Amino acid sequence: MPVNATETPNLSLLRFGAPIKSGAAPSLASATYKSRLLQLFETLNAGWTGYHGHPWVPAYSAVLADVAGLHSLRLAVLDPPGSILLESSFEGDQAAHLESLRTALGPLLDVVFCNAEAYAGTRDRTGDQFAAWVSSLQPGAALGAAAATAAELTCLAPSVGSAASVASPDAFAFAVHSAADLERLSNLYVSDDDRTILRRAARCLLATLPAQLEAKANDADQAVKDRFAEVIAWFQGTAPASEPIVCPAMAGASAAGSSNIQVNGKKLVMQVLTDIEDNYSNSGYLDRMAGSFGRIYLGLDRTDPNYALQSSASNRAIGTITEQDAFAQAINATRDALRAPGASFDIKDISDKVLAALCTYWFDIPDGNSVISSGSVLPFPPARCPGHFAPPSGYIFQPEPGWAMKLVGELDGRILRSHVADFVAAQRRAGIPPNGVLSKALFAAFPKSPDDDDLLTRTLIGVMIGFLPTVQGNLVAAMAAWKGAMLDSMRHDFLSHPEKDIYERASQVIRGPLMAAMQQAPVPPAVWRTAVKAHDLGDNPIVHVKPGDRLFVNIDSATREDLGKNIADVSPVFGGDRSLNPHPTHACPGFWMGMGVLLGIIAGTLEAAPTLAPMTASRASAVF
Ligand code: HEM
C-alpha cells in the first residue's frame, strides 16, 4: 500500500504523468505502446507480488533500497487520458530524490517510459537533463478527475515494508521465473534499442540473481556450474546473448535461410499434425531431448522403423487405461491429499501430491528413494516428481524456449535420467517385475541389457513427461479461469446433482466446462515440426515451404476457432485423435487417461474444499 503522505511528517510526494506514444510499437505481436505497457506491468506485478502470491519473496524489492529516502513508488497506466503516471513518496530533498530515482532505477524507468512521447532515456543524460524532462511534463494533479487506472505497479521500499526483506527458500526459483518472464517480453521489445532497454531492466531488477546462481553453483556438479556460468555471462552482458528470435507469421527468415512459419486455424493445424504426405519431421525434438533426459520415440518419424519398435508396446499400454479407471484413482488420491494433516489448498500443491501418488501407482516412480515426491523444479538432486518433469516438457514443446527454460529443462532432464537409471538398475537387481501397469509394460517391452536399460529409462521419463505437465498445466489453467463465481456454481451443481455414480456425475457436470477451458487456454498451446520436403501449404496465402523451415503448430488457434463456433473438441490439445484413420502419428495415446485424471482431481476438489485457492492466471501460464 502506498504510504499516505499526510500521516508521516517530512514525507513529500513526487507525481508526474507522461503521454503514451500512439500507434504500433515495433514488435512481433502487433502491439501498441499501450498494449505492451500493459503486458509489462502484468509481468512486473507478478514479480513484485511474489511466487504463488507470497509477498515476502524479495524478487525485485532489493533494488528499491538504493533510492535515497524512498518510501513507496507507484507506476500506473492511466487510460483515459493515455498517460504513464509516476508517484513516489520520499523523505528529503526532491532534486536529490529525482537524481536517485534516475541513477538507481534508471533501467526500470526506461523500460516503462520508452513507451512515452519524447522520452530520451536515463542512460546518456545528465541529472539536469532528466530533471528538465520531468519538469516539461504534466504535474500529476493536472491529469484530471476522469483519469482511469488501466494497470498499476505499487511497491514499498524494503525498509518500509519489513515483510519484503524476509528471505524465502523459493527466492532463487522465483528469480529464475521472473527473469524468464521478462525475457519473454522480447517479442514486444524487438528493436536493438528496446532489446537493450529490456535486458538492462531485467539486470537491474534481478541484480542479485547472478550471486544467487553462483551460490547455487557452488553446491552443484561441473556441468551445472558451466551452465550457470553461461547464464551469469548472459546477465552481465559479457557473452554473446542468445536472444530469442521469433518471426512473425510466414515472414521471418532465420540466419540459416530457413523460415519460421506460423500454422494457424483448425484446418491447417490438423493437416500439419496428420501429415499424410510425410512433409514434416519431429527430429527437432530429438536434439532438445538429447541435451536433457535423452531421446525417445516422440522425436522419431513414422518413416523410421525404430518408431514402431519403440512406441508400439508403450502406447498400447497407455491406451489400456480407461477414463473411468483414471478417474477413480485420481479422485481417491485427491481425497487422500486433502485429508492429510496440514493439506494445502493451493491447486498446484494439491496436484503435486496427487500426481506423485498416481505415478507411484502406474509407474512405481517416485519410489521415495531414487525419485522423491515434490513439486520443486529447482535443478538439484534428488530427482523430483512431478517437479522435474515440467521444465523438460516446456523446453521440448515450445518452439522458441528462452534461455531459462533451456537451462532448467536440460538440468532437470539430466537429473531425471541419472536417478531413474538408478531405479531401473535396482528393479533389475531385484529381478521381479514392477507393480504399476505402465512400468510393468515398459520393463517387459525393453528386456534387460545396458542399451535397453538406458532406452527404458528414457522412455519411462518421456511417458511421464507426456502425462505430468500437460495434466497439471490444463488443471491449473482451468481452475484459475473458473476462480470465483464459476467455481462456486460448479461446486453447487456437482454437490446437488441427482446422479449417484460419481464418475457419471463428474462427466455430466465437469466435462463441458473443462473442455471449454482447455480449448480457451490449451497446454501445450503449440508444438512444432521441421519441414523435410518442399511443398505448398494453405491457400490464403499459399506458403511455399522449404526443407528446413520450422512450423509452429498453434494448437490454441485451432481450439479457439472451434470454441467460437460452439464446437466442443479437445483433440487438438492432444495432438490429434488416435482413434481416427489416418491419425497424426504422435497423437496422444493418453487421451482417456489424461481426461480421467483431470476429471477426478477436479471432482475431488469440488466435493472437498470450499476454500480452495487457485493460483492466479498469470502464474498458471508461467514458464514451466
Ligand atoms: C491433458 C493431458 C494430456 C495432454 C494435453 C497431452 C498432449 C499431448 C500432445 C499434444 C502430444 C503430441 C505432441 C506432438 O505431436 O508434438 C502428446 C503425445 C504423447 N503423449 Fe500426451 N498428453 C496428455 C496426457 C498424456 C498421458 C496421460 C500420457 C501417458 C501416461 C501421455 C503420453 C504421451 C506420449 C507417450 C506421447 C507421444 C506419442 C507418440 O509419439 O507416439 N500423454 N500428448
XYZ file of C-alpha atoms and ligand atoms in Angstrom:
667
model
C 0.000 0.000 0.000
C 1.319 3.476 -0.745
C 2.366 5.409 2.328
C -0.025 8.251 2.979
C 1.985 11.465 2.907
C -0.252 13.201 5.366
C 0.313 10.566 8.062
C 4.088 10.745 8.060
C 5.852 14.009 8.869
C 8.510 15.165 6.371
C 7.156 12.916 3.639
C 6.853 14.524 0.216
C 5.099 13.325 -2.899
C 6.515 13.433 -6.431
C 3.876 12.949 -9.120
C 4.081 13.357 -12.863
C 2.444 11.919 -15.980
C 3.849 11.388 -19.497
C 1.652 10.823 -22.595
C 1.823 7.304 -24.086
C 3.029 7.181 -27.702
C 0.276 6.422 -30.168
C 0.387 3.831 -32.951
C 2.004 0.413 -33.281
C 5.175 -0.384 -31.382
C 7.945 -2.213 -33.254
C 7.093 -5.703 -32.036
C 6.426 -9.205 -33.321
C 2.945 -9.426 -31.883
C 1.088 -6.434 -33.343
C 1.345 -4.483 -30.108
C 0.666 -0.827 -29.491
C 2.775 1.112 -26.992
C -0.147 0.887 -24.608
C -0.708 -2.850 -25.006
C 2.938 -3.656 -24.477
C 2.945 -1.422 -21.399
C 0.012 -3.370 -20.013
C 1.878 -6.637 -20.577
C 4.990 -5.200 -18.998
C 3.007 -4.162 -15.937
C 1.413 -7.594 -15.680
C 4.840 -9.219 -15.764
C 6.386 -6.774 -13.318
C 3.438 -7.122 -10.989
C 3.810 -10.906 -10.898
C 7.439 -10.299 -9.960
C 6.605 -7.824 -7.291
C 3.792 -9.798 -5.758
C 5.876 -12.881 -5.313
C 5.865 -16.543 -6.067
C 2.352 -18.023 -5.796
C 1.289 -14.665 -4.369
C 3.618 -14.792 -1.333
C 4.570 -11.150 -0.859
C 7.659 -11.975 1.143
C 9.749 -13.183 -1.740
C 12.118 -10.311 -2.453
C 12.269 -10.743 -6.218
C 12.700 -7.129 -7.178
C 12.385 -5.280 -3.898
C 16.138 -5.120 -3.217
C 16.545 -2.558 -5.963
C 14.274 -0.068 -4.168
C 16.632 0.088 -1.194
C 19.069 2.075 -3.334
C 16.716 5.017 -3.891
C 17.515 7.719 -1.357
C 14.656 8.456 1.057
C 12.130 6.346 -0.878
C 9.058 5.114 0.969
C 6.842 3.973 -1.851
C 6.731 4.018 -5.602
C 3.675 3.756 -7.820
C 3.713 3.491 -11.584
C 0.376 3.448 -13.368
C -1.071 3.385 -16.849
C -3.926 5.894 -16.898
C -6.333 5.375 -19.749
C -8.011 7.749 -20.367
C -6.131 10.000 -20.868
C -3.398 7.619 -22.088
C -0.580 8.580 -19.715
C 2.044 6.901 -17.624
C 1.981 8.169 -14.061
C 4.883 8.060 -11.621
C 4.149 8.765 -7.997
C 6.737 8.407 -5.253
C 6.694 9.316 -1.601
C 10.031 10.160 -0.089
C 11.897 11.931 2.673
C 14.383 14.713 1.937
C 15.098 17.000 -0.959
C 13.105 16.499 -4.185
C 16.025 17.170 -6.536
C 18.177 14.610 -4.709
C 15.324 12.116 -4.777
C 14.809 12.570 -8.511
C 18.503 12.066 -9.154
C 18.459 8.958 -7.008
C 15.491 7.587 -8.966
C 17.429 8.183 -12.185
C 20.631 6.520 -11.034
C 19.183 3.583 -9.050
C 16.034 2.833 -11.044
C 17.044 4.197 -14.466
C 16.627 0.865 -16.295
C 13.140 0.369 -14.802
C 12.115 3.925 -15.726
C 13.494 3.386 -19.225
C 11.571 0.182 -19.919
C 8.366 1.895 -18.785
C 8.808 5.413 -20.174
C 10.292 4.360 -23.534
C 6.573 3.938 -24.335
C 6.006 7.648 -23.696
C 6.343 10.573 -26.123
C 9.637 12.463 -26.169
C 11.471 10.278 -23.667
C 15.197 10.074 -24.338
C 16.110 7.675 -21.539
C 18.184 7.975 -18.399
C 21.335 6.403 -19.682
C 23.081 9.040 -21.738
C 21.561 12.010 -19.989
C 22.768 14.110 -17.110
C 20.699 14.535 -13.992
C 19.821 18.072 -15.132
C 18.532 16.821 -18.491
C 16.398 14.196 -16.762
C 15.037 16.783 -14.311
C 14.248 19.063 -17.259
C 12.260 16.262 -18.917
C 10.291 15.722 -15.727
C 9.526 19.453 -15.457
C 8.329 19.518 -19.059
C 5.597 17.003 -18.174
C 2.154 17.426 -16.755
C 2.202 17.518 -12.974
C 0.159 14.571 -11.702
C -2.565 16.832 -10.375
C -3.287 18.091 -13.899
C -4.214 14.629 -15.153
C -7.818 15.235 -14.250
C -10.504 13.508 -12.269
C -11.594 11.443 -15.283
C -8.300 9.501 -15.347
C -8.864 5.741 -15.050
C -6.179 3.311 -13.907
C -5.707 0.565 -16.510
C -2.728 -1.027 -14.740
C -0.520 -0.185 -11.840
C 2.549 -1.287 -10.001
C 2.866 -0.286 -6.369
C 5.859 -1.156 -4.268
C 7.258 -0.299 -0.871
C 10.916 0.278 -0.174
C 12.214 -2.706 1.876
C 12.886 -0.509 4.925
C 9.185 0.420 4.956
C 7.672 -2.958 4.187
C 9.578 -5.143 6.633
C 7.977 -8.261 5.160
C 9.684 -7.584 1.877
C 13.094 -8.341 3.338
C 12.225 -11.790 4.669
C 14.227 -14.335 2.719
C 12.480 -17.313 1.203
C 13.685 -20.723 0.171
C 11.855 -20.152 -3.110
C 13.652 -16.884 -3.828
C 16.066 -18.441 -6.280
C 13.361 -20.311 -8.183
C 11.311 -17.177 -8.244
C 14.161 -15.048 -9.520
C 14.720 -17.517 -12.365
C 10.982 -17.445 -13.160
C 10.979 -13.659 -13.106
C 13.989 -13.426 -15.386
C 12.332 -15.816 -17.814
C 9.072 -13.843 -17.663
C 10.919 -10.651 -18.508
C 12.847 -12.318 -21.279
C 9.538 -13.436 -22.819
C 8.697 -9.785 -23.403
C 11.461 -9.714 -26.032
C 8.654 -10.353 -28.529
C 7.394 -6.893 -27.741
C 10.750 -5.150 -27.434
C 12.395 -6.022 -30.733
C 14.350 -3.011 -31.959
C 18.019 -3.010 -30.907
C 17.425 -0.143 -28.509
C 14.321 -1.712 -26.996
C 16.049 -5.048 -26.535
C 18.906 -3.420 -24.671
C 16.451 -1.469 -22.552
C 14.556 -4.641 -21.620
C 17.702 -6.560 -20.753
C 19.089 -3.716 -18.667
C 15.792 -3.572 -16.782
C 15.954 -7.327 -16.094
C 19.504 -6.982 -14.853
C 18.625 -4.023 -12.653
C 15.538 -5.645 -11.147
C 17.189 -9.013 -10.622
C 20.609 -7.700 -9.689
C 21.029 -10.405 -7.072
C 20.356 -13.295 -9.466
C 23.975 -13.813 -10.618
C 25.114 -14.026 -6.990
C 22.312 -16.474 -6.216
C 23.302 -18.554 -9.210
C 26.932 -18.507 -8.126
C 25.983 -19.610 -4.624
C 23.893 -22.440 -6.025
C 26.613 -23.409 -8.456
C 28.986 -23.980 -5.536
C 26.751 -26.836 -4.435
C 26.472 -28.326 -7.886
C 28.462 -30.538 -10.217
C 30.661 -29.246 -13.028
C 28.017 -29.417 -15.773
C 25.644 -27.364 -13.654
C 28.387 -24.851 -12.834
C 29.260 -24.462 -16.515
C 25.665 -23.747 -17.414
C 25.281 -21.245 -14.595
C 28.461 -19.516 -15.743
C 26.854 -19.075 -19.165
C 23.751 -17.574 -17.620
C 25.747 -15.215 -15.451
C 27.666 -14.119 -18.535
C 24.380 -13.511 -20.357
C 23.142 -11.447 -17.489
C 26.304 -9.430 -17.245
C 26.393 -8.913 -20.981
C 29.876 -10.441 -21.297
C 28.781 -13.313 -23.534
C 27.123 -13.201 -26.953
C 23.477 -13.102 -25.967
C 21.281 -15.945 -27.115
C 18.404 -13.573 -27.740
C 15.192 -15.295 -28.748
C 14.261 -14.867 -32.389
C 10.545 -15.182 -33.010
C 9.476 -14.448 -36.534
C 6.095 -13.096 -37.484
C 3.589 -15.089 -39.432
C 5.109 -16.585 -42.507
C 7.558 -13.737 -42.945
C 10.621 -14.404 -40.911
C 13.865 -15.673 -42.313
C 16.362 -17.056 -39.822
C 20.115 -16.762 -40.184
C 20.358 -20.153 -41.890
C 17.964 -19.036 -44.640
C 15.082 -21.120 -43.324
C 11.819 -19.585 -42.173
C 9.620 -19.900 -39.148
C 6.066 -20.483 -40.321
C 3.085 -19.907 -38.079
C 0.367 -22.508 -38.683
C -2.985 -21.137 -37.559
C -6.594 -22.331 -37.738
C -8.021 -25.803 -37.217
C -7.809 -26.999 -40.824
C -4.107 -26.238 -41.222
C -3.174 -27.294 -37.693
C -4.775 -30.719 -38.209
C -3.315 -31.009 -41.713
C 0.234 -30.450 -40.439
C -0.262 -32.773 -37.460
C -1.805 -35.539 -39.601
C 0.885 -35.080 -42.267
C -0.269 -37.772 -44.671
C 2.467 -36.849 -47.168
C 5.308 -37.084 -44.639
C 6.264 -33.452 -45.234
C 7.392 -32.834 -41.682
C 9.739 -34.266 -39.090
C 9.795 -34.337 -35.298
C 13.587 -34.572 -35.352
C 13.927 -31.107 -33.800
C 12.615 -32.604 -30.556
C 15.432 -35.176 -30.608
C 18.160 -32.533 -30.309
C 16.388 -30.916 -27.389
C 15.789 -34.289 -25.706
C 19.429 -35.296 -26.203
C 20.677 -32.436 -24.004
C 18.048 -33.216 -21.387
C 16.672 -36.651 -20.391
C 17.674 -38.374 -23.657
C 15.879 -39.329 -26.863
C 12.532 -41.127 -27.077
C 10.094 -42.056 -29.832
C 8.157 -38.774 -29.781
C 11.157 -37.400 -31.694
C 11.183 -40.181 -34.328
C 9.190 -40.088 -37.566
C 6.949 -42.953 -38.641
C 9.229 -43.486 -41.657
C 11.935 -44.574 -39.175
C 11.458 -48.279 -38.291
C 12.598 -47.541 -34.728
C 9.434 -45.509 -34.205
C 7.186 -48.581 -34.331
C 9.704 -50.679 -32.361
C 9.925 -48.203 -29.514
C 6.383 -46.872 -29.415
C 4.011 -49.793 -30.007
C 4.027 -51.549 -26.632
C 4.275 -48.299 -24.721
C 1.397 -46.528 -26.499
C -0.731 -49.688 -26.340
C -0.254 -49.970 -22.556
C -1.096 -46.289 -22.021
C -4.229 -46.771 -24.133
C -5.480 -49.594 -21.888
C -6.079 -47.176 -19.016
C -9.679 -46.078 -19.355
C -11.057 -42.702 -18.397
C -13.084 -44.349 -15.660
C -10.026 -46.150 -14.149
C -8.036 -42.944 -14.229
C -10.913 -41.011 -12.687
C -11.241 -43.481 -9.797
C -7.529 -43.394 -8.999
C -7.381 -39.607 -9.247
C -10.399 -38.827 -7.071
C -9.164 -41.218 -4.374
C -5.665 -39.727 -4.434
C -7.175 -36.234 -4.243
C -9.285 -37.192 -1.244
C -6.165 -38.573 0.461
C -4.156 -35.446 -0.328
C -6.879 -33.173 1.034
C -7.279 -35.271 4.184
C -3.554 -35.192 5.012
C -2.688 -33.045 8.047
C -1.752 -29.512 7.030
C -3.036 -30.087 3.490
C -2.568 -27.101 1.247
C -5.493 -25.567 -0.596
C -3.398 -24.411 -3.499
C -4.328 -26.399 -6.605
C -0.686 -26.602 -7.699
C 0.351 -28.042 -4.323
C -2.567 -30.492 -4.213
C -1.938 -31.684 -7.740
C 1.785 -32.117 -6.984
C 0.848 -34.635 -4.293
C -1.893 -36.327 -6.302
C 0.222 -36.673 -9.435
C 3.148 -38.089 -7.458
C 0.814 -40.672 -5.877
C -0.682 -41.585 -9.270
C 2.774 -42.007 -10.777
C 3.799 -44.342 -7.967
C 0.646 -46.340 -8.724
C 1.143 -46.539 -12.502
C 4.956 -46.248 -12.859
C 6.434 -47.195 -9.411
C 8.081 -43.760 -9.550
C 8.529 -41.825 -7.272
C 9.871 -44.694 -5.191
C 10.904 -42.373 -2.336
C 14.468 -43.422 -2.925
C 15.851 -42.621 -6.389
C 12.998 -40.207 -7.082
C 11.085 -38.334 -4.400
C 7.649 -36.760 -4.402
C 7.984 -32.970 -4.774
C 6.752 -30.170 -6.983
C 10.041 -28.284 -6.998
C 11.648 -27.541 -10.352
C 14.977 -26.486 -8.829
C 17.725 -28.296 -10.702
C 19.310 -30.151 -7.793
C 19.203 -33.821 -6.865
C 17.367 -35.891 -5.823
C 15.053 -36.248 -8.804
C 11.592 -34.898 -8.035
C 8.180 -35.944 -9.295
C 6.271 -34.103 -10.677
C 8.576 -31.031 -10.359
C 11.494 -32.089 -12.537
C 9.263 -33.351 -15.350
C 7.822 -29.930 -16.184
C 10.798 -27.908 -17.472
C 11.964 -30.575 -19.978
C 8.418 -30.662 -21.368
C 8.237 -26.897 -21.835
C 11.731 -26.895 -23.326
C 10.867 -29.560 -25.903
C 7.356 -28.432 -26.909
C 7.918 -24.693 -27.008
C 9.040 -23.705 -30.467
C 11.249 -20.913 -29.106
C 12.196 -21.607 -25.477
C 14.080 -18.820 -23.742
C 17.427 -19.301 -22.005
C 15.900 -20.029 -18.592
C 13.698 -22.771 -19.961
C 16.632 -24.291 -21.843
C 18.788 -24.147 -18.735
C 16.325 -25.723 -16.341
C 14.867 -28.048 -18.999
C 18.310 -29.525 -19.611
C 19.427 -29.694 -16.000
C 16.222 -31.245 -14.660
C 16.187 -33.744 -17.536
C 19.754 -34.881 -16.774
C 18.947 -35.324 -13.097
C 15.929 -37.441 -14.045
C 17.985 -39.582 -16.406
C 20.605 -40.461 -13.815
C 18.161 -41.091 -10.958
C 15.561 -43.034 -12.944
C 18.503 -45.147 -14.205
C 19.224 -45.974 -10.534
C 15.589 -47.008 -10.118
C 15.766 -49.234 -13.231
C 19.011 -50.831 -12.019
C 17.507 -51.520 -8.578
C 14.441 -53.140 -10.170
C 16.611 -55.286 -12.432
C 18.686 -56.385 -9.429
C 15.533 -57.291 -7.518
C 14.569 -59.446 -10.501
C 10.820 -59.029 -10.046
C 8.569 -57.028 -12.350
C 7.413 -53.688 -11.022
C 3.810 -53.310 -9.802
C 2.491 -50.455 -11.938
C 0.570 -51.237 -15.117
C 2.762 -48.913 -17.158
C 6.133 -49.672 -15.574
C 5.378 -53.420 -15.928
C 4.567 -52.987 -19.643
C 7.673 -50.882 -20.291
C 10.033 -53.226 -18.412
C 8.595 -56.090 -20.480
C 8.952 -54.151 -23.742
C 12.673 -53.473 -23.205
C 14.314 -56.651 -21.928
C 17.405 -56.397 -19.793
C 20.599 -55.108 -21.456
C 22.703 -51.981 -20.849
C 21.448 -50.286 -24.029
C 17.879 -51.252 -23.396
C 18.091 -50.178 -19.772
C 19.020 -46.698 -20.913
C 16.220 -46.727 -23.514
C 13.822 -47.975 -20.843
C 14.948 -45.180 -18.503
C 14.409 -42.539 -21.187
C 11.059 -43.989 -22.208
C 9.765 -44.096 -18.632
C 10.739 -40.451 -18.226
C 9.347 -39.493 -21.633
C 5.968 -41.100 -20.991
C 5.757 -39.431 -17.575
C 6.652 -36.113 -19.235
C 3.713 -36.722 -21.574
C 1.464 -37.127 -18.545
C 2.514 -34.752 -15.779
C 2.996 -31.185 -17.066
C 0.134 -31.454 -19.545
C -2.358 -32.609 -16.921
C -1.100 -30.133 -14.352
C -0.939 -27.251 -16.835
C -4.505 -27.742 -18.054
C -5.747 -28.301 -14.493
C -4.179 -25.157 -13.046
C -5.258 -23.031 -16.027
C -8.856 -24.303 -15.835
C -9.112 -23.732 -12.081
C -7.662 -20.230 -12.449
C -10.163 -19.441 -15.221
C -13.060 -20.634 -13.037
C -11.934 -18.913 -9.858
C -14.846 -17.185 -8.136
C -18.469 -17.456 -9.223
C -17.888 -20.147 -11.861
C -16.159 -22.468 -9.395
C -18.888 -21.850 -6.822
C -21.607 -22.681 -9.304
C -19.786 -25.832 -10.484
C -19.404 -26.944 -6.876
C -23.083 -26.327 -6.261
C -24.102 -28.228 -9.414
C -21.778 -31.087 -8.550
C -22.935 -31.463 -4.958
C -26.649 -31.136 -5.743
C -26.712 -33.296 -8.876
C -29.044 -36.340 -8.555
C -26.705 -38.819 -10.337
C -25.404 -41.296 -7.744
C -22.422 -42.610 -9.700
C -19.692 -40.075 -9.045
C -17.867 -40.673 -12.340
C -21.109 -40.154 -14.305
C -21.845 -37.076 -12.266
C -18.382 -35.627 -12.887
C -18.770 -36.426 -16.543
C -22.065 -34.532 -16.721
C -21.104 -31.516 -14.603
C -17.364 -31.022 -15.176
C -16.614 -32.314 -18.692
C -18.267 -29.418 -20.568
C -16.589 -26.566 -18.665
C -13.292 -28.489 -18.616
C -13.266 -28.929 -22.373
C -14.133 -25.254 -22.894
C -11.328 -24.177 -20.530
C -8.851 -26.440 -22.340
C -9.967 -25.018 -25.675
C -9.584 -21.478 -24.393
C -6.082 -21.939 -22.921
C -4.625 -25.280 -24.053
C -1.445 -26.731 -22.596
C 0.611 -27.176 -24.720
C -0.517 -24.103 -26.691
C 1.744 -25.098 -29.589
C 4.011 -27.855 -30.852
C 6.471 -27.643 -33.730
C 7.826 -29.516 -36.734
C 10.658 -29.160 -39.244
C 9.813 -29.385 -42.965
C 11.655 -32.143 -44.849
C 10.133 -31.610 -48.325
C 9.402 -28.559 -50.455
C 5.633 -28.094 -50.740
C 2.862 -25.508 -50.625
C 0.769 -25.028 -47.527
C -2.589 -23.261 -47.155
C -4.493 -21.307 -49.744
C -4.825 -17.809 -48.372
C -1.985 -17.018 -48.632
C -0.217 -20.016 -50.180
C 3.072 -20.511 -48.351
C 5.973 -22.122 -50.197
C 7.546 -24.313 -47.550
C 11.215 -25.283 -47.964
C 13.080 -28.149 -46.294
C 14.497 -26.834 -43.023
C 11.633 -24.401 -42.399
C 10.148 -24.699 -38.933
C 6.391 -24.858 -38.499
C 4.918 -23.530 -35.277
C 1.691 -25.501 -34.971
C -0.508 -23.164 -32.968
C -2.919 -25.540 -31.247
C -4.585 -22.640 -29.440
C -5.625 -21.060 -32.752
C -7.448 -24.308 -33.658
C -9.185 -24.768 -30.316
C -10.247 -21.124 -30.042
C -11.663 -21.248 -33.555
C -13.786 -24.251 -32.504
C -14.814 -22.576 -29.278
C -16.061 -19.563 -31.243
C -18.243 -21.924 -33.298
C -19.518 -23.843 -30.262
C -17.668 -26.972 -31.325
C -16.551 -28.975 -28.276
C -13.372 -30.752 -29.408
C -10.217 -31.031 -27.322
C -8.422 -33.459 -29.640
C -6.046 -30.760 -30.988
C -4.808 -30.246 -27.398
C -3.695 -33.895 -27.531
C -2.001 -33.540 -30.917
C -4.972 -35.201 -32.645
C -7.277 -38.158 -32.197
C -5.566 -41.559 -32.250
C -8.844 -43.375 -32.958
C -9.165 -41.776 -36.419
C -7.767 -43.288 -39.566
C -5.451 -41.775 -40.646
C -4.412 -40.170 -37.378
C -1.441 -37.960 -36.564
C 1.455 -40.325 -35.855
C 2.203 -38.734 -32.499
C -1.397 -38.095 -31.393
C -1.503 -38.644 -27.651
C -2.122 -42.235 -26.533
C -3.017 -40.906 -23.051
C -6.171 -39.001 -24.045
C -8.543 -41.032 -21.856
C -6.083 -41.391 -19.001
C -5.405 -37.635 -19.061
C -9.084 -36.679 -19.179
C -9.900 -39.158 -16.388
C -7.198 -37.732 -14.120
C -8.360 -34.181 -14.799
C -11.996 -35.030 -14.072
C -11.002 -36.952 -10.922
C -8.837 -34.225 -9.402
C -11.423 -31.553 -10.142
C -14.259 -33.695 -8.720
C -12.184 -34.359 -5.577
C -11.535 -30.674 -5.007
C -15.139 -29.639 -5.757
C -16.549 -32.061 -3.215
C -13.993 -31.179 -0.546
C -12.528 -27.756 -0.448
C -14.715 -24.680 -0.354
C -11.687 -22.527 0.440
C -9.523 -23.853 -2.338
C -7.367 -21.019 -3.639
C -6.353 -21.497 -7.260
C -3.232 -19.783 -8.460
C -3.677 -16.646 -10.480
C -3.959 -16.930 -14.233
C -0.611 -15.238 -14.799
C 1.211 -17.849 -12.699
C -0.797 -20.607 -14.324
C 0.582 -19.710 -17.685
C 4.092 -19.094 -16.404
C 7.182 -20.570 -17.878
C 7.240 -24.076 -16.532
C -4.224 -33.468 -20.515
C -3.403 -34.438 -20.760
C -2.518 -34.559 -21.975
C -2.273 -33.690 -22.998
C -2.865 -32.298 -23.202
C -1.324 -34.314 -23.881
C -0.845 -33.748 -25.049
C -0.059 -34.421 -25.979
C 0.335 -33.904 -27.262
C -0.019 -32.511 -27.803
C 1.075 -34.840 -27.885
C 1.669 -34.759 -29.302
C 2.910 -33.914 -29.382
C 3.341 -33.657 -30.803
O 2.742 -34.190 -31.734
O 4.288 -32.881 -30.995
C 1.170 -35.965 -26.993
C 1.870 -37.118 -27.256
C 2.143 -38.074 -26.303
N 1.582 -38.154 -25.040
Fe 0.194 -36.932 -24.259
N -0.998 -35.522 -23.377
C -1.714 -35.721 -22.223
C -1.700 -36.851 -21.426
C -0.848 -37.921 -21.587
C -0.773 -39.056 -20.718
C -1.680 -39.304 -19.529
C 0.237 -39.857 -21.190
C 0.778 -41.163 -20.669
C 0.734 -41.620 -19.480
C 0.763 -39.219 -22.373
C 1.799 -39.715 -23.141
C 2.101 -39.258 -24.419
C 3.050 -39.917 -25.297
C 3.863 -41.166 -24.993
C 3.068 -39.189 -26.492
C 3.905 -39.466 -27.745
C 3.145 -40.395 -28.660
C 3.936 -40.806 -29.899
O 4.872 -40.083 -30.286
O 3.628 -41.852 -30.436
N 0.089 -38.050 -22.577
N 0.461 -35.693 -25.839
